[in-house]
Short mmCIF file of C-alpha atoms and ligand atoms in Angstrom, two decimals:
data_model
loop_
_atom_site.label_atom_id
_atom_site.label_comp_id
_atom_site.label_asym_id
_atom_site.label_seq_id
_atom_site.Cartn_x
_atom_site.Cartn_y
_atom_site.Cartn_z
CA UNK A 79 -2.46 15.12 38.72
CA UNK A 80 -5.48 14.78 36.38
CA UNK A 81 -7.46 16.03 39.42
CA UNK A 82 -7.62 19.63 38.91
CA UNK A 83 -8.18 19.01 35.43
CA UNK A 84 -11.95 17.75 36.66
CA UNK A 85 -14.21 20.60 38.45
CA UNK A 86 -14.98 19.00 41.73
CA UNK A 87 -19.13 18.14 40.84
CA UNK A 88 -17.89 16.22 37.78
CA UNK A 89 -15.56 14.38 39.66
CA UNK A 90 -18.45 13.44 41.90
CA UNK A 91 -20.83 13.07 39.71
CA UNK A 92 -18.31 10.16 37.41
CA UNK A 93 -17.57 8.28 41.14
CA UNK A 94 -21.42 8.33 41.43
CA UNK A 95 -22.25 6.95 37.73
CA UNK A 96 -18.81 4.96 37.10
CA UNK A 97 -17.56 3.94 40.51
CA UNK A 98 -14.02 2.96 41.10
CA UNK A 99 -13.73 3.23 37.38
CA UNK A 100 -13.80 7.09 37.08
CA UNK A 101 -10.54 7.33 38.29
CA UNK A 102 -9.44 5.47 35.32
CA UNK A 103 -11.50 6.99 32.90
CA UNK A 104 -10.53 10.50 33.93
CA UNK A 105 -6.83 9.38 33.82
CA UNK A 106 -7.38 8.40 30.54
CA UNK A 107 -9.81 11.27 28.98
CA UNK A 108 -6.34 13.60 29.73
CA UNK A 109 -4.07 11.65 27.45
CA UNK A 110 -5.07 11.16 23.65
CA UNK A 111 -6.20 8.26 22.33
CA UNK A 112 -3.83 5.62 21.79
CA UNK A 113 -4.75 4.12 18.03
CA UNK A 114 -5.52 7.34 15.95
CA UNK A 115 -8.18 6.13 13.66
CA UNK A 116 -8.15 7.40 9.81
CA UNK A 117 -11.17 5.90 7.28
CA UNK A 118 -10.58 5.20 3.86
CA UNK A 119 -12.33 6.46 1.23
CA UNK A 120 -13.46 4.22 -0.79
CA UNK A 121 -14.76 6.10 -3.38
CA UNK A 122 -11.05 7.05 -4.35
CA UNK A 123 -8.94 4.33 -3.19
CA UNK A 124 -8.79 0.85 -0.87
CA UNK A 125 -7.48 -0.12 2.08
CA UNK A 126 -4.08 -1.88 0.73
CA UNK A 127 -3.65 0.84 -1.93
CA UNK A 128 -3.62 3.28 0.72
CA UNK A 129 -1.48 1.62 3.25
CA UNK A 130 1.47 1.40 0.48
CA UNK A 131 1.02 5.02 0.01
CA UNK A 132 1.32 6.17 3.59
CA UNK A 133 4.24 3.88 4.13
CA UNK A 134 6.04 5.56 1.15
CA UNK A 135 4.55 9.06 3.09
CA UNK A 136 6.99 7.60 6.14
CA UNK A 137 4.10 6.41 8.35
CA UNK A 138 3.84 3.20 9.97
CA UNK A 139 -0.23 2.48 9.31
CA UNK A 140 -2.19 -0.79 10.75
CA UNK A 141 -5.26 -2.36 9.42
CA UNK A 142 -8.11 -2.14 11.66
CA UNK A 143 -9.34 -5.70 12.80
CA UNK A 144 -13.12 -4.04 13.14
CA UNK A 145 -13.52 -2.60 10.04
CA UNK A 146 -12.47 -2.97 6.66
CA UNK A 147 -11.76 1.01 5.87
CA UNK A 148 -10.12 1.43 8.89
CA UNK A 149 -6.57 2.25 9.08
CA UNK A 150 -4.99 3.14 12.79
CA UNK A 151 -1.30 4.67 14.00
CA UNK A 152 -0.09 4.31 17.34
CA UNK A 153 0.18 7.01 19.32
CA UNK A 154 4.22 7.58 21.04
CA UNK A 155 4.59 8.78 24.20
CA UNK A 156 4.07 9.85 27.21
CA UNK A 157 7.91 11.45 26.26
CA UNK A 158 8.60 12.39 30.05
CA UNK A 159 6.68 12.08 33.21
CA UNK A 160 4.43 14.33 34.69
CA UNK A 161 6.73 15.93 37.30
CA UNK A 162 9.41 16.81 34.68
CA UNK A 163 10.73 20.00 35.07
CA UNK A 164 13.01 20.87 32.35
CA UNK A 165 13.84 24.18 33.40
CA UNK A 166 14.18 26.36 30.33
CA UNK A 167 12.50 29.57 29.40
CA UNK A 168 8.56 29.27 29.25
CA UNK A 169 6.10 29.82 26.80
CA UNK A 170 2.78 29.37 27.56
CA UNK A 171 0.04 28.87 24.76
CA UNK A 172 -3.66 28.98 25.01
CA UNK A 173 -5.50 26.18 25.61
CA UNK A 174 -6.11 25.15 21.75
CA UNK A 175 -2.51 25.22 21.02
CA UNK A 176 -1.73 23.62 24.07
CA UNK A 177 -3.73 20.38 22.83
CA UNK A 178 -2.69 20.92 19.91
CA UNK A 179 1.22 20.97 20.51
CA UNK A 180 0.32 17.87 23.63
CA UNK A 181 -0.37 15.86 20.39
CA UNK A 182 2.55 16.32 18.55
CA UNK A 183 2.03 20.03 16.48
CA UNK A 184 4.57 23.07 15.90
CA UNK A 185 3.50 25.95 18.05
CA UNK A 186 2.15 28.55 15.94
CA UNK A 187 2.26 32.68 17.14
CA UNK A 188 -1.84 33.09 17.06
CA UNK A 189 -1.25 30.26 20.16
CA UNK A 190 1.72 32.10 22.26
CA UNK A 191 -0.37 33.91 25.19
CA UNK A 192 2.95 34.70 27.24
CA UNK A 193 7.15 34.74 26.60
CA UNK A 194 9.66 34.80 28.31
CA UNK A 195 10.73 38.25 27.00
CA UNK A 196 14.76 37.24 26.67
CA UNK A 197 14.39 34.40 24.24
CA UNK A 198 16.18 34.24 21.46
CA UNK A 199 15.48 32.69 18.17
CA UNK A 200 16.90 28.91 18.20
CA UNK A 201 17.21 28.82 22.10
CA UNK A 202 15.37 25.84 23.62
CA UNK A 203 12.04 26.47 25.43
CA UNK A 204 9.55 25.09 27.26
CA UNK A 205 6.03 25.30 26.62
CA UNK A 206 2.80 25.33 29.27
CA UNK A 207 -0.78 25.21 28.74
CA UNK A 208 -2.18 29.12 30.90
CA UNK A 209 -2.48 26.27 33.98
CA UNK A 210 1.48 25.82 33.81
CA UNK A 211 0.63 21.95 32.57
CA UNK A 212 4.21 21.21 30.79
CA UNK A 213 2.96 19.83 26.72
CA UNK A 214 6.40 20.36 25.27
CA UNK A 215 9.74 21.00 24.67
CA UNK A 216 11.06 23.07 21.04
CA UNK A 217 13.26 25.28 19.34
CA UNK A 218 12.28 29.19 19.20
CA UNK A 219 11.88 30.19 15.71
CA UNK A 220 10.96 33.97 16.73
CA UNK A 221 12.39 35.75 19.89
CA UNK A 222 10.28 36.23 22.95
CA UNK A 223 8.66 39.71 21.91
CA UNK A 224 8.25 38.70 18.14
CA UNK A 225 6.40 35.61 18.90
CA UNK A 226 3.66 37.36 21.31
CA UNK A 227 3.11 40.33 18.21
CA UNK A 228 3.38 38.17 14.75
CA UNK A 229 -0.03 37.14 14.01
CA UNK A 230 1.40 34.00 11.60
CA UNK A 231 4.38 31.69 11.34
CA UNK A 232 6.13 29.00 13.63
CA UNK A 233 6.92 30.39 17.40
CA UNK A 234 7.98 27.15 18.48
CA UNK A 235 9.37 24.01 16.42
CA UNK A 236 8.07 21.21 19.01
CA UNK A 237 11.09 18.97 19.64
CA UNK A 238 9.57 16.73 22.15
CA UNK A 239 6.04 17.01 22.54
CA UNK A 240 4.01 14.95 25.43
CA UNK A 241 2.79 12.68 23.19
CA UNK A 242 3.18 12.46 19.53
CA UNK A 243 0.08 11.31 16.81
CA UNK A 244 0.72 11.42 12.91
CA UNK A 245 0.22 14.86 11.32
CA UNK A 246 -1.92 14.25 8.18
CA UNK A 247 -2.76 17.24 6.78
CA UNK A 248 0.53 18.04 4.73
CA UNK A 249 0.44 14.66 2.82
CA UNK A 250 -0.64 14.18 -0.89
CA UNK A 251 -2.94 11.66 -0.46
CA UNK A 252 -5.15 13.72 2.15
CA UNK A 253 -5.00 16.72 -0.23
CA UNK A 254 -5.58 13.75 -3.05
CA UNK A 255 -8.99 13.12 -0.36
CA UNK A 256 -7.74 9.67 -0.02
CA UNK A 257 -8.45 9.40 3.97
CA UNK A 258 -10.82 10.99 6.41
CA UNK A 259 -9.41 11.56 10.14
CA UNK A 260 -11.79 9.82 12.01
CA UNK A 261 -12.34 7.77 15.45
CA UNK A 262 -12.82 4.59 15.53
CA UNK A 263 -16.35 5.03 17.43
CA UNK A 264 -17.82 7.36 14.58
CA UNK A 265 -16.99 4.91 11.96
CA UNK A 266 -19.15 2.54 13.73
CA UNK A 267 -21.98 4.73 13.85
CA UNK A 268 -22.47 4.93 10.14
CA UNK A 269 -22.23 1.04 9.92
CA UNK A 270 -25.22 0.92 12.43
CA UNK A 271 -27.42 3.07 10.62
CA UNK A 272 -26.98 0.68 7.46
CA UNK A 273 -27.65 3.32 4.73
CA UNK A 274 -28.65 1.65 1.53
CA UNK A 275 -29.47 3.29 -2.03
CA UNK A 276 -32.96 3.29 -2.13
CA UNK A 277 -33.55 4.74 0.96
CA UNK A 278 -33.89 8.97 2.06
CA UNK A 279 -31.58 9.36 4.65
CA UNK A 280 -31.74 12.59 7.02
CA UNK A 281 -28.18 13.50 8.79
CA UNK A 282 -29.85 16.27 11.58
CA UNK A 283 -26.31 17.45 12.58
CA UNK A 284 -24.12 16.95 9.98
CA UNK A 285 -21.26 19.35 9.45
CA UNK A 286 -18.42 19.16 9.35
CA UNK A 287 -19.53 16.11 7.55
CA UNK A 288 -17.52 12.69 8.95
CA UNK A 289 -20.12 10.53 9.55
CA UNK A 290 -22.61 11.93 6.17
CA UNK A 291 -19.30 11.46 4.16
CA UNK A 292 -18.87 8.14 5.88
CA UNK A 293 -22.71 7.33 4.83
CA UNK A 294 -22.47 8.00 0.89
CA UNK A 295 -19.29 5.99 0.75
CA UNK A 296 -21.34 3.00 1.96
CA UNK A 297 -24.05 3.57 -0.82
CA UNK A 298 -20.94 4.44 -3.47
CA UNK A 299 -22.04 8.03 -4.25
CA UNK A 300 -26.02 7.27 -5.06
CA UNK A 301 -29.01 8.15 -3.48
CA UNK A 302 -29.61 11.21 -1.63
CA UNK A 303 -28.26 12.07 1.72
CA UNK A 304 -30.07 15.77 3.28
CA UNK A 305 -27.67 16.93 5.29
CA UNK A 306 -28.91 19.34 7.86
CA UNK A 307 -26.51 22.03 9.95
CA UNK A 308 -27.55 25.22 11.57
CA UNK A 309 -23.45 26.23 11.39
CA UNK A 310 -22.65 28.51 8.22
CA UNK A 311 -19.33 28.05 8.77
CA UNK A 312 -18.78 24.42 9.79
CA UNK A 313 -21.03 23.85 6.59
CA UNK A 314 -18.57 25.91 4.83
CA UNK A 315 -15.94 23.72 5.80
CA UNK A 316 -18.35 20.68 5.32
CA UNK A 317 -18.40 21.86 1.50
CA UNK A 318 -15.17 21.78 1.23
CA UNK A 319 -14.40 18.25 2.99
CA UNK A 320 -16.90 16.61 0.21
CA UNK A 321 -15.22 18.10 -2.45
CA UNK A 322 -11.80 17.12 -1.47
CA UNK A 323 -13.57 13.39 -0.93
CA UNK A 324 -15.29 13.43 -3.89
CA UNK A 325 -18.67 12.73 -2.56
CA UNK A 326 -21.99 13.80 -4.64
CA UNK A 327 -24.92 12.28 -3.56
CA UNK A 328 -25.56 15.46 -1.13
CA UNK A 329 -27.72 17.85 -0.28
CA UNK A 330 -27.00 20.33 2.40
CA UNK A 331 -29.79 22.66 4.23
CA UNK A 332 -28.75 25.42 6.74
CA UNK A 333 -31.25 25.47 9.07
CA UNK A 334 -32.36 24.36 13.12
CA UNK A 335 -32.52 20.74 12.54
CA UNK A 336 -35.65 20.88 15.98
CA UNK A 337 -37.54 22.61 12.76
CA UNK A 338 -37.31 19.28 10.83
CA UNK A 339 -40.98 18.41 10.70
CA UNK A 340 -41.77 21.84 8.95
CA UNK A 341 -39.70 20.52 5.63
CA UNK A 342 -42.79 17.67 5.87
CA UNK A 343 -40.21 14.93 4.71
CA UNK A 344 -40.51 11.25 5.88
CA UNK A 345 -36.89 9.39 5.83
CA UNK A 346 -36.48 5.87 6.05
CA UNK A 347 -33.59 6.59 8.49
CA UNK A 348 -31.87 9.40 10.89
CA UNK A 349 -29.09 9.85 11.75
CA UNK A 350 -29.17 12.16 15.02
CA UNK A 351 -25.08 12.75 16.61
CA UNK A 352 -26.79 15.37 18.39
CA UNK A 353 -24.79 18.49 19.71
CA UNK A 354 -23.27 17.54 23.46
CA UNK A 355 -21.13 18.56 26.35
CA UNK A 356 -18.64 16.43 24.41
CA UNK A 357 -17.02 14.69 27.80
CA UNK A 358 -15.75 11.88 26.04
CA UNK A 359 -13.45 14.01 23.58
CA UNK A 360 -9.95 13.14 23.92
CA UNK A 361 -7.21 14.51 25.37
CA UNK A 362 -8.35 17.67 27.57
CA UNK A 363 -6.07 19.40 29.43
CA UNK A 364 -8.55 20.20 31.76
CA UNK A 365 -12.61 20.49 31.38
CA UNK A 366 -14.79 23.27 32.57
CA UNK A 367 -18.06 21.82 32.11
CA UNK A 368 -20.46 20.50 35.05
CA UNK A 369 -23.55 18.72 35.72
CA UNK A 370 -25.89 21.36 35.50
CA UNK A 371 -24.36 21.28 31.38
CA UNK A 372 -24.86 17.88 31.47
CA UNK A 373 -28.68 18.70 32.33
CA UNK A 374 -29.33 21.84 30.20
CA UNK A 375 -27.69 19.94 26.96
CA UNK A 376 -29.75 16.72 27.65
CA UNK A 377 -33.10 18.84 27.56
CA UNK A 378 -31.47 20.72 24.37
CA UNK A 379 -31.21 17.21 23.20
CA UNK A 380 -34.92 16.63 23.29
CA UNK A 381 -35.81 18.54 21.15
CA UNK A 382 -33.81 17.22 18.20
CA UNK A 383 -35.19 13.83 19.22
CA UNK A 384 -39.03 14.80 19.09
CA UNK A 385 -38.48 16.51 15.60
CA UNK A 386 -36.65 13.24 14.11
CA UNK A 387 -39.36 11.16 15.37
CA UNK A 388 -41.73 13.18 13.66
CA UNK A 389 -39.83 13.11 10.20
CA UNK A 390 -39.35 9.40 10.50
CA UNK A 391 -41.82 7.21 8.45
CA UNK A 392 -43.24 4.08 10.20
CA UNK A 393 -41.02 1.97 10.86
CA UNK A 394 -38.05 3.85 9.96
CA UNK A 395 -34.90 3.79 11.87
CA UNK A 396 -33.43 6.22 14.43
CA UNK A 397 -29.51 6.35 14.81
CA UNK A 398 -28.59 8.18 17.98
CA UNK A 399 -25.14 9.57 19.07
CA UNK A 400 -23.12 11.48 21.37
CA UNK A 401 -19.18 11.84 21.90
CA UNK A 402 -20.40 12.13 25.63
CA UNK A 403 -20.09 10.10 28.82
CA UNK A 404 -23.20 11.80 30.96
CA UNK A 405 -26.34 9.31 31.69
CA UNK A 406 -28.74 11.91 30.83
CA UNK A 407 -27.28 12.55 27.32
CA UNK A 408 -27.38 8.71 27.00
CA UNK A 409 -29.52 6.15 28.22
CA UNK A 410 -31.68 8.59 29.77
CA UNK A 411 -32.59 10.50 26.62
CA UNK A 412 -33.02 6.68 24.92
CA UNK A 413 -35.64 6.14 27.63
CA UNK A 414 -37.14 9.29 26.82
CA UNK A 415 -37.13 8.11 22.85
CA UNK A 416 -38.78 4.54 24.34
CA UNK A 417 -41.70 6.27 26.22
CA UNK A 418 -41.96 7.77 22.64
CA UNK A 419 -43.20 4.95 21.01
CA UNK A 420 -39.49 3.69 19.75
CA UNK A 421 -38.06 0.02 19.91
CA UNK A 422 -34.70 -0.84 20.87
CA UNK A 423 -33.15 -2.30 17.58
CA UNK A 424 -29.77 -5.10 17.39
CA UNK A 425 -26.63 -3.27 16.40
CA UNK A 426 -24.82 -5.15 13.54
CA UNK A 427 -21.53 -4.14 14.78
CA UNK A 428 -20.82 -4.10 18.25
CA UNK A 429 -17.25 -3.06 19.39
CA UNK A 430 -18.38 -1.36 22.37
CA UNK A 431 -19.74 -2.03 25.83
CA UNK A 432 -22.69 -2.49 26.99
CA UNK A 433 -25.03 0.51 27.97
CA UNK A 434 -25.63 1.41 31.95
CA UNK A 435 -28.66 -0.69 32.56
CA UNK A 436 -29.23 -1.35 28.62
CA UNK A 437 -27.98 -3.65 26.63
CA UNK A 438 -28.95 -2.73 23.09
CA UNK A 439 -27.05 0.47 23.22
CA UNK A 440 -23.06 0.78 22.94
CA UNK A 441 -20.65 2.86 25.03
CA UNK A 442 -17.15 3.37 24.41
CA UNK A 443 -14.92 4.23 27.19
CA UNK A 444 -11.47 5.85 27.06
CA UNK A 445 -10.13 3.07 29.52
CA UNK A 446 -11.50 -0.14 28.14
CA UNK A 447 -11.67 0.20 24.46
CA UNK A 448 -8.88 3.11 24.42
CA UNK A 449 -11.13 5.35 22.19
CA UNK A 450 -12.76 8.24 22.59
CA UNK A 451 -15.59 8.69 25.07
CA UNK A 452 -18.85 7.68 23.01
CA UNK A 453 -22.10 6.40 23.14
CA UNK A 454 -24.66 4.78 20.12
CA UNK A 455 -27.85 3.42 19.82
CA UNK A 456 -30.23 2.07 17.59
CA UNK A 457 -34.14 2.55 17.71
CA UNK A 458 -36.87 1.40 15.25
CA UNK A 459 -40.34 3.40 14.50
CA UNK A 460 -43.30 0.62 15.42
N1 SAM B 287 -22.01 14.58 12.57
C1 SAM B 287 -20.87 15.46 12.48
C2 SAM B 287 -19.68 14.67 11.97
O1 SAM B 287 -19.66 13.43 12.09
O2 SAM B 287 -18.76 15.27 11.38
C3 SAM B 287 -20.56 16.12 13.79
C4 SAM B 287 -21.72 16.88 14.36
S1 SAM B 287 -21.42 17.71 15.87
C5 SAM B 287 -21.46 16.44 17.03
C6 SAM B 287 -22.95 18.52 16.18
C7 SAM B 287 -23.37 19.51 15.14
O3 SAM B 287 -24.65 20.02 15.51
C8 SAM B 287 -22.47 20.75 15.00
O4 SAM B 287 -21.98 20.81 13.68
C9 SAM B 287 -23.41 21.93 15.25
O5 SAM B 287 -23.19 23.03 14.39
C10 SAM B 287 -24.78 21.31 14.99
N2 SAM B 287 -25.92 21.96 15.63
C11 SAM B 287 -26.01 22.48 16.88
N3 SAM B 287 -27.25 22.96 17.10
C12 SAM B 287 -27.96 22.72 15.97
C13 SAM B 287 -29.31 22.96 15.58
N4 SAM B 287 -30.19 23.55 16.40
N5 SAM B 287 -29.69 22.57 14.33
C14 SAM B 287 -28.83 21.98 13.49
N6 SAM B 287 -27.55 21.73 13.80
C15 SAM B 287 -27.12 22.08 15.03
#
């Protein structure tokens, strides 16, 4: 089944890298992650605190056993099999609201592509991503017509979705900025770099701003943190995210972070989660990338790395990232980094596995640590 949700040359090309294993891992990069990872901010709240709110919010929250602001829910589901046919009038959503409604979510009207034109409102429905993969089961809320035209509202109130995660956004205490929706994997970045108050940190890629939000809650809101994004509007919505967390110690530049060297800054550390083909993202419905984007993005890639080098001071440190499974993107561009002059540096926190043919670096895969795809490592400026 998740099959055609591969083109064929990324199939290959995972049997080639992973082996016997890519069957698993593509099994499992189609369903979403199975502990859906929140991080606490600690500049507003704690761990407990937050736990006995979220309970009282009707959630059933878990402490992380890797990290001490890390709160996970389990995810429910699969809620019927993959050959269920249910046999009710269709819907079929675009491929956004498809994941989105896979997951759990109400089917809004910007997401209805097609409708069964005879549906009436509170008549049960079916609902199919444009391949005809089956991600739910609801109640209309608008006829057939209605819910193709209206450009707002609830089409679809999602009885029984595939799989069902937590919805967050509606609760006080994320309006309150008490949590950040976060993987597990991206938390762990920010506890490699090791960001302390005395040092200039550079975030090359920053917005919508987990990981630099992440960063000045480890140094409590003090020193500086230059935030770089060449995205107005994901640095609109970065602005936004800091407010609501309460986080000061920021400054944000718009600008091509590969132009880096012209600001003539040297940080004590980087923090690089470069832009990727993003193969590790969890769950996709189907993916329409190849190698030859695996190759392109890796030489992209490059260029980010060369200009943090540059704005590094001696011996500064180099945090590297990518929410992608590819070689190239990974180990590859990490031997590209080594031929550069940069040392291989101990993670403090290693949840991961073990790099293909490295062992300093950590992967994540969706199979064995149940996360999303991801990759980290750590390099020093001799
Ligand atoms: N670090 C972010 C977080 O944890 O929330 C996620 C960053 S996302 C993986 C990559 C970011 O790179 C995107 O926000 C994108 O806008 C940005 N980007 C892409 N090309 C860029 C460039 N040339 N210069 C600066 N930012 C760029």
């Amino acid at each position: 089944m998740y099959e055609d949700a591969f083109p064929r040359e990324l199939r290959e090309y995972y049997r080639r890298l992973f082996g016997r294993e890519a069957e698993e891992i593509m099994a499992s990069l189609r369903t979403p992650v199975e502990k859906y990872y929140i991080r606490v901010n600690t500049l507003k709240t704690s761990r407990d605190k937050l736990m006995r709110i979220l309970r009282r919010e009707g959630l059933k929250p878990k402490r992380s056993p890797y990290l001490k602001e890390g709160i996970y829910f389990e995810r429910e589901g699969p809620n019927f099999p993959d050959d269920y046919e249910p046999g009710l009038k269709r819907v079929v959503a675009n491929k956004f609201a498809s994941e989105s409604v896979y997951q759990g979510a109400m089917l809004y009207a910007p997401g209805v592509l097609k409708a069964d034109r005879s549906i009436k409102p509170g008549e049960e429905v079916e609902i199919r991503d444009p391949r005809g993969l089956l991600v739910g089961i609801g109640i209309a809320r608008m006829g057939g017509r209605g819910m193709i035209t209206a450009t707002r509202g609830v089409a679809v109130e999602v009885t029984i979705p595939k799989f069902k995660l937590p919805s967050l956004s509606e609760l006080e205490s994320f309006k309150e900025g008490l949590f950040y929706a976060q993987s597990l994997p991206s938390m762990v970045v920010t506890h490699v770099l090791e960001p302390s108050e005395e040092e200039l940190i550079i975030d090359m890629a920053a917005a919508p701003g987990g990981k630099t939000s992440h960063i000045a809650q480890l140094m409590q809101n003090r020193g500086e943190i230059i935030a770089i994004d060449k995205s107005k509007n994901r640095l609109k919505k970065m602005e936004e995210e800091l407010k609501r967390l309460g986080v000061k110690n920021m400054k944000l530049i718009r600008m091509d972070a590969r132009k880096l060297p012209e600001l003539g800054l040297q940080a004590d550390k980087i923090l690089l989660d470069v832009p990727c083909t993003a193969l590790g993202i969890r769950p996709k419905l189907w993916e329409s990338r190849t190698p030859k984007d695996i190759g392109a993005t890796a030489r992209y890639q490059r260029a980010f790395i060369w200009a943090a080098i540059k704005s590094l001071r001696r011996d500064g440190v180099l945090v590297y990232s990518t929410c992608t499974l590819s070689y190239e993107e990974n180990e590859a561009n990490v031997k590209y980094m080594l031929e550069k002059g940069l040392k291989p540096e101990e993670q403090s926190i290693f949840v991961g596995s073990h790099g293909i043919g490295m062992d300093d670096v950590q992967r994540f895969y969706p199979n064995r640590q149940l996360t999303q795809g991801f990759f980290i490592a750590k390099l020093r400026k001799v």
